[in-house]
Amino acid sequence: MTLLSVTDLCVTLDTPDGPAPILQDVSFELAAGQSLGIVGESGCGKSMTALALMGLLPAQARVAGEIEFEGENLLALPEAQLCNIRGRRLAMVFQEPMTALNPVKTIGFQVAEGLRWHLGLSRGAAEARAVKLLARVGLPQPRFSPDLYPHQLSGGQRQRVVIAMALACEPALLIADEPTTALDVTSQAAILDLLAEVTEAAGLALLLITHDLAVVWQNTARMLVMYAGRVVERGATPAVFERMAHPYTRGLFAASPGALEAALPAGRRLATIPGQVPDPRHRPAGCVFAGRCPRVQDDCLPAQPAERALDAAHGVACLHPCLEEEGVP
Amino acid sequence: MSELGRSEPAAVWREYWTRGRGSAAFVFGLGVTALLIAVALVSLVWTPHPIDAIDIPNRMQPPSADHWLGTDLYGRDVLSRLMAGAVNSIAVSLVAVGIGAGLGVPLGALAAARRGLVEEVVMRFNDFTFAFPALLSAVMITAVLGPGAINSIIAIGIFNIPVFARLTRGASLSLWKRDFVLAARVAGKGRTRITVEHILPNIASLLIVQMTIQFALAILAEAGLSYLGLGTQPPAPSWGKMLNEAQTLMSLAPHLAIFPGLAIMVTVLGLNLLGDGLRDLLDPRLRRQR
Amino acid sequence: MALFLLQRLTALVVTLLVASLVVFLVMEVLPGDPAAVMLGINARPDTLAALRQQMGLDLPAAQRYVLWLGGLASGDLGTSYTYGVSVWELVRERLGLSLPLALIAICLSTALAIPLGVLAAARRGRAADAGVMGFTQLGIAIPNFWFAILLILLFGVHWQILPAGGFAGWEAGAWPALKTLILPAVALALPQAAILARVTRSSVLETLGEDFVRTARAKGLTRSAALWRHAVRNALIPVVTIMGLQFSFLLAGTIIIENVFYLPGLGRLVFQAIAQHDLIVVKDLVMLLAAAVVVVNFLVDLAYAVIDPRLRGGRSYE
C-alpha cells in the first residue's frame, strides 16, 4: 500500500537576485513500512525535500506539485490540519542533535510534549510514556532521568532523545535528515542500528537522507540519487549499486570514503568529482550534470534528459548511462 | 571593510550611495543630520534675531511672521535660540563622544592585544562604570566641581569610555585570531603596529556606527543635564534649559515647551536612523545577504 | 549552584567596594576641603571649623573611608548638614515614593515591551512590525522629560484629569497617591519600553531561527505554540540582561522625572542636596544608587540561572 507519493514536486526560493529553483520535478513513492534512501552532495535538494514533506520550508519558498500522504495532499491542506499530521503521522529526526533540542527544557518534557499536544495526555501520563520511550531508545532510568537537560548529554545521547521524540506518537513515516552526520563514528553505527530496529519493530516507513552511500547501502531497500534539485537515478538499492548507471552516481561512489573503500579494488584511490554543483539561479539548459560529466556529448546540452527505465527496478535520467562492465571510473 | 580594499574606492562609494538612497530611513537620517549641522553653522554668522535681544513688551508671543516660533519669557526669538542651541548640543556631544572614543578605543584595543591581567583590569573597570549611569556620574561631578558645560562634557565623556572599550575589545578579539593578523605577526610586526595597521581599519565602520548612536545619546544626556540646571548655564542658549524655562510657563505659553523638545527628538531620531542605515550599509555580512 | 553563587557574591562585594572607594575619592578627597565646598567661599572660619569637625575631616582620609564604610554597613549614613536629620531618615521617607514609582515604571515598560517585541518578531516585515519599530524609534528619540512635559500639558493642563505634579502622600489614601504617580511612571517607562521592545524583537527573531524551534514545529506545534512555548523563554535571556542594565537608567530617569513633576523622591533629594552643596547627602545617595544598580545586576545574574539551566553549573567569562 502506498503511504507517500510525491509527484512533480518543485520548490522555488525567492532570493533578492531572483527566483532560484531548488527542486525540480521530484517524484517518488514510498510504501508503508518500507525504507527509501535519498543520497547526494550537499546543496542537491535532499534536505529541502524533507522540509517540503514536513511543510516547514522557509517563508520565501514557493511549492508546486503534489505530496500525497495517507490519501491526503499535504500541499493543499490548511496549516491547522498539517499541524495535526506533523509529529503524529509524520515525524522527523534532524541532522544537528546539538541544536535540535531546546536547551532550557528537560528531555522528559520535550519527549512528552508531542504526546500532550496530539493525544491530550495529562502531564503525568505523558511523562510516564516519555520515560518508556527514552528507555526504548537506549536511555534507561535511573542513569538517564527525564529531568536531565540536553547539555548534560553527549551528541549521540541527544540524537536518541530526538528519535524518542519522533517516535512518541507512533507515526507512519519517519524522515531522518543526515541523522548521523554530526556524530562521532562509534555513535553513528549505534544510531543507525537503533533507527533500523525501531522502524522495523513499529512497521514504520523510513525516509533516510544522507550524503553517505555506505549508509544507504546498509539501511535502505530502495534509493534515489539527487543532483542539483533533480532525481538522476533511482531503484532498488542493490540494483543501483550493481550498475551505477548515472555518471554522477559513479563519481559519488568513487569519492566516498569509509565502509565502501573495502569494496574498491586494491590500489584504487578516492577520486573527487571535478567542478561544483551549478548555482540554482544559473543552471544550464541541458542535463544538469553536463558541466562536470566525463561522458558528456553534444546531445546532452539542449535539454534535461527524461528519466527512463533500465529494468523494472531501476531508472536513470541520462542519455548515455554507464554499463555495468565498465566498472568504477 | 577588508573587502573594500579590493575594489576602487570611488566605485565603492558610488555603490554605497546607490544602495543608501534606497533606504528611506537612511536618507531621512542623513538629511536631518546634514540640516542640523547646516543650521548650527548658519547660526554662527546669522540668526533671524540676535539671540540675546530682550523685548519685554513682546514676550511669550505665539508664532508669527516676525518670530516664526514665537518669543520666550524675555521676548527673545525662540527660533534664533534654537539655532544657537544646536551649536551647543553639537559641541558638547562631539567633545564628549570624542573623549569616550579617544580613551575607550585605545583601552579596548590594548585589552584585546595584551589579554591577561591588562584585559581583566580594563573589563572590570568597564563593568564598574556601568554601575554609574551618565546622569549619576554627572551629578557627582557637578556636586564637586559645580555645574557647567565643561563638567557635563566630562561626565558624558566618562560614561562613553566603557561603551567604546567594550566594543573595540570584542571586535578586535575575533580579528586577532584571523589569518591576516597571524601573517603579520609571523612577519615580525609588533602588537601596536598590527593594531594600527590591521585591527583599527577593520573595525572602523563599527566604530563610526557606534559614534553616531552615542552622539544621539549624548545629545539626550546633555539636554537632560541642562534641563536640571547642571549643564550649560544661562544665558548661553541650550535646548534643555529652554524646556526648563518653558515648564513654569506651561499654561501661559505652551508653544515654548513644544519646539525645543521637538528639536531634540528630531535630531536624536535622525542620528539614530543614520546610525542604523550606516550599519546596514557598512556591515559586510548584511551586504552579502542582500 | 553553590560555586556559581559564591563567584557572583564575591564579584558583587568587590564591585561594591570599588564603587565606594571611587565615590569617596571623588566626593571627599578630590575637592580638597569638602567643608569649604559645602559652605562656599564666604563661610566664616568658625562655622567652617565646626563643620570640619562634624565631618571628621581632621582624621586621615583612610580612616574616614573605613569609618564611612562601617557606617554604611551598620545603616548609619551620617547626618544631613542642611536638613539636620539623619540621612537614613531622609532616604527612608523618600523611598516610599521612589520605590513604588520605579516598580510601576518597570512593570509598565515590561508589560508594554515584551508583547510588542514578540508581536513584531512574529509578524516580521509586515505592517505590525513596521508600526512597532516606528514606535520604538520615536520612543528612543524622545527625551523623557519633554515627554513628561507633554503629558502634563495634555492630561494636567488641557484635560485636567490627572494632577500636573506633586505627590499626594500615601496617607491621603492609595488611589490619590497612585494618581499622582501615573504620569511620572508613564514618562519613565516609555523610553525603556522602546529599547526593551527592540531587544525583545531581535532576540525572538534570532531564537525563531534556531533548530529547536523547527523541532517543535516538526512535533506538530502550531506557529504560535512554538513561538510562545519554545522561542520566547529562550529569547528572554538577553531581554533580562537589558532590563538589569536599564535599571540604572531608570534611577537616572527618576532624578529628572521627579524634578519635572516636583515629586519628593530620592532623585529630587539628590538634586536638592547638590543645589545646597550638602556633600554628605550627595555622597551617601550616589553610593546607595550605585549599590542598587550593582545589586540589581547581581539579581539578574541569578535570574539567568533560573532561565537557563546550562548556567547552573557555573558560568564562563565572555
Coordinates of N, CA, C and O in Angstrom, one line a residue, chain A residues 89-147:
Chain A
R89 N 1.6 11.6 12.5 CA 1.7 10.6 11.5 C 3.0 10.7 10.8 O 3.5 9.8 10.1
L90 N 3.7 11.9 10.8 CA 4.8 12.2 10.1 C 5.9 12.8 11.0 O 5.6 13.8 11.6
A91 N 7.0 12.1 11.2 CA 7.9 12.6 12.2 C 9.3 12.8 11.6 O 9.6 12.2 10.5
M92 N 10.1 13.6 12.2 CA 11.4 13.9 11.6 C 12.5 13.9 12.6 O 12.4 14.3 13.8
V93 N 13.7 13.3 12.2 CA 14.9 13.4 13.0 C 15.9 14.3 12.3 O 16.1 14.1 11.1
F94 N 16.5 15.2 13.0 CA 17.3 16.2 12.4 C 18.8 15.9 12.4 O 19.3 15.0 13.1
Q95 N 19.5 16.7 11.6 CA 21.0 16.5 11.5 C 21.8 16.9 12.7 O 22.7 16.2 13.1
E96 N 21.4 18.0 13.4 CA 22.2 18.5 14.4 C 21.6 18.3 15.8 O 20.8 19.1 16.3
P97 N 21.9 17.2 16.5 CA 21.3 17.0 17.8 C 21.7 18.0 18.8 O 21.0 18.2 19.8
M98 N 22.9 18.7 18.5 CA 23.3 19.7 19.5 C 22.4 20.9 19.6 O 22.2 21.5 20.6
T99 N 21.7 21.2 18.4 CA 20.9 22.4 18.4 C 19.4 22.0 18.3 O 18.5 22.9 18.4
A100 N 19.1 20.8 18.0 CA 17.7 20.4 17.7 C 16.8 20.4 19.0 O 15.6 20.4 18.9
L101 N 17.5 20.3 20.1 CA 16.7 20.3 21.4 C 16.8 21.6 22.0 O 17.8 22.4 22.0
N102 N 15.7 22.0 22.7 CA 15.6 23.2 23.4 C 16.4 23.2 24.7 O 16.2 22.3 25.5
P103 N 17.4 24.0 24.8 CA 18.4 23.9 25.9 C 17.8 24.2 27.3 O 18.4 23.9 28.3
V104 N 16.6 24.9 27.3 CA 16.1 25.3 28.6 C 14.9 24.4 29.1 O 14.3 24.7 30.1
K105 N 14.7 23.3 28.3 CA 13.6 22.4 28.8 C 14.2 21.0 29.0 O 15.2 20.6 28.3
T106 N 13.7 20.3 30.0 CA 14.2 18.9 30.3 C 13.9 18.0 29.1 O 12.9 18.2 28.3
I107 N 14.7 16.9 29.0 CA 14.4 16.0 27.9 C 13.1 15.3 28.1 O 12.4 15.0 27.1
G108 N 12.7 15.0 29.3 CA 11.4 14.4 29.6 C 10.3 15.3 29.1 O 9.4 14.8 28.4
F109 N 10.4 16.6 29.3 CA 9.3 17.5 28.9 C 9.2 17.5 27.3 O 8.1 17.4 26.8
Q110 N 10.4 17.5 26.7 CA 10.4 17.6 25.2 C 9.9 16.3 24.6 O 9.2 16.4 23.5
V111 N 10.2 15.2 25.2 CA 9.6 13.9 24.6 C 8.1 13.9 24.9 O 7.3 13.5 24.0
A112 N 7.7 14.3 26.1 CA 6.3 14.3 26.4 C 5.5 15.3 25.7 O 4.2 15.1 25.6
E113 N 6.1 16.3 25.2 CA 5.3 17.5 24.7 C 4.4 17.1 23.5 O 3.2 17.4 23.5
G114 N 4.9 16.2 22.6 CA 4.1 15.8 21.4 C 2.9 15.0 21.9 O 1.8 15.1 21.4
L115 N 3.2 14.1 22.9 CA 2.1 13.3 23.5 C 1.0 14.1 24.0 O -0.2 13.9 23.8
R116 N 1.4 15.2 24.8 CA 0.4 16.0 25.4 C -0.4 16.8 24.3 O -1.6 17.1 24.4
W117 N 0.4 17.3 23.3 CA -0.2 18.1 22.2 C -1.2 17.4 21.4 O -2.3 17.8 21.1
H118 N -0.7 16.1 20.9 CA -1.6 15.4 19.9 C -2.6 14.5 20.6 O -3.7 14.4 20.2
L119 N -2.1 13.8 21.7 CA -3.0 12.8 22.2 C -3.7 13.3 23.5 O -4.5 12.6 24.1
G120 N -3.4 14.6 23.9 CA -4.1 15.2 25.0 C -3.9 14.4 26.3 O -4.7 14.5 27.2
L121 N -2.7 13.8 26.4 CA -2.4 13.1 27.7 C -2.1 14.1 28.8 O -1.7 15.2 28.5
S122 N -2.4 13.7 30.0 CA -2.1 14.5 31.2 C -0.6 14.6 31.3 O 0.1 13.8 30.7
R123 N -0.1 15.6 32.1 CA 1.3 15.7 32.2 C 1.9 14.5 32.8 O 2.9 14.0 32.3
G124 N 1.3 13.9 33.8 CA 1.9 12.7 34.5 C 1.9 11.5 33.5 O 2.9 10.9 33.3
A125 N 0.8 11.3 32.8 CA 0.7 10.1 31.9 C 1.8 10.3 30.7 O 2.5 9.4 30.4
A126 N 1.9 11.5 30.2 CA 2.8 11.8 29.1 C 4.2 11.6 29.6 O 5.0 11.0 28.9
E127 N 4.5 12.0 30.8 CA 5.9 11.9 31.3 C 6.2 10.4 31.6 O 7.4 10.0 31.3
A128 N 5.2 9.6 32.0 CA 5.5 8.2 32.2 C 5.8 7.6 30.8 O 6.7 6.7 30.7
R129 N 5.0 7.9 29.8 CA 5.3 7.4 28.5 C 6.6 7.8 28.0 O 7.4 7.1 27.3
A130 N 7.0 9.1 28.3 CA 8.3 9.6 27.9 C 9.4 8.8 28.5 O 10.4 8.4 27.8
V131 N 9.3 8.4 29.7 CA 10.3 7.5 30.4 C 10.5 6.2 29.6 O 11.6 5.8 29.3
K132 N 9.3 5.6 29.2 CA 9.4 4.4 28.5 C 10.0 4.6 27.1 O 10.8 3.7 26.7
L133 N 9.7 5.7 26.5 CA 10.3 6.0 25.1 C 11.8 6.1 25.3 O 12.5 5.6 24.4
L134 N 12.2 6.8 26.3 CA 13.6 7.1 26.5 C 14.4 5.7 26.7 O 15.5 5.5 26.2
A135 N 13.7 4.9 27.5 CA 14.3 3.5 27.7 C 14.4 2.8 26.4 O 15.4 2.1 26.1
R136 N 13.4 2.9 25.5 CA 13.4 2.2 24.3 C 14.5 2.7 23.3 O 15.0 1.9 22.5
V137 N 14.9 3.9 23.4 CA 16.0 4.4 22.5 C 17.3 4.3 23.2 O 18.3 4.8 22.7
G138 N 17.4 3.5 24.3 CA 18.7 3.3 24.9 C 19.1 4.3 26.0 O 20.2 4.4 26.3
L139 N 18.1 5.0 26.6 CA 18.4 5.9 27.6 C 17.5 5.6 28.9 O 16.6 6.3 29.2
P140 N 17.9 4.4 29.5 CA 17.0 3.9 30.6 C 17.2 4.7 31.9 O 18.3 5.3 32.1
Q141 N 16.2 4.7 32.7 CA 16.3 5.2 34.1 C 17.2 4.2 34.9 O 17.3 3.0 34.5
P142 N 17.8 4.5 35.9 CA 17.8 5.8 36.6 C 19.0 6.7 36.0 O 19.1 7.9 36.4
R143 N 19.8 6.1 35.2 CA 21.0 6.8 34.7 C 20.5 8.1 33.9 O 21.1 9.1 34.0
F144 N 19.5 7.8 33.1 CA 19.0 9.0 32.2 C 17.7 9.4 32.7 O 16.6 9.0 32.3
S145 N 17.7 10.3 33.7 CA 16.5 10.8 34.3 C 15.8 11.7 33.3 O 16.5 12.4 32.5
P146 N 14.5 11.7 33.2 CA 13.8 12.6 32.3 C 14.0 14.1 32.7 O 13.7 15.0 31.9
D147 N 14.5 14.3 33.9 CA 14.8 15.7 34.4 C 16.1 16.2 33.9 O 16.5 17.3 34.3

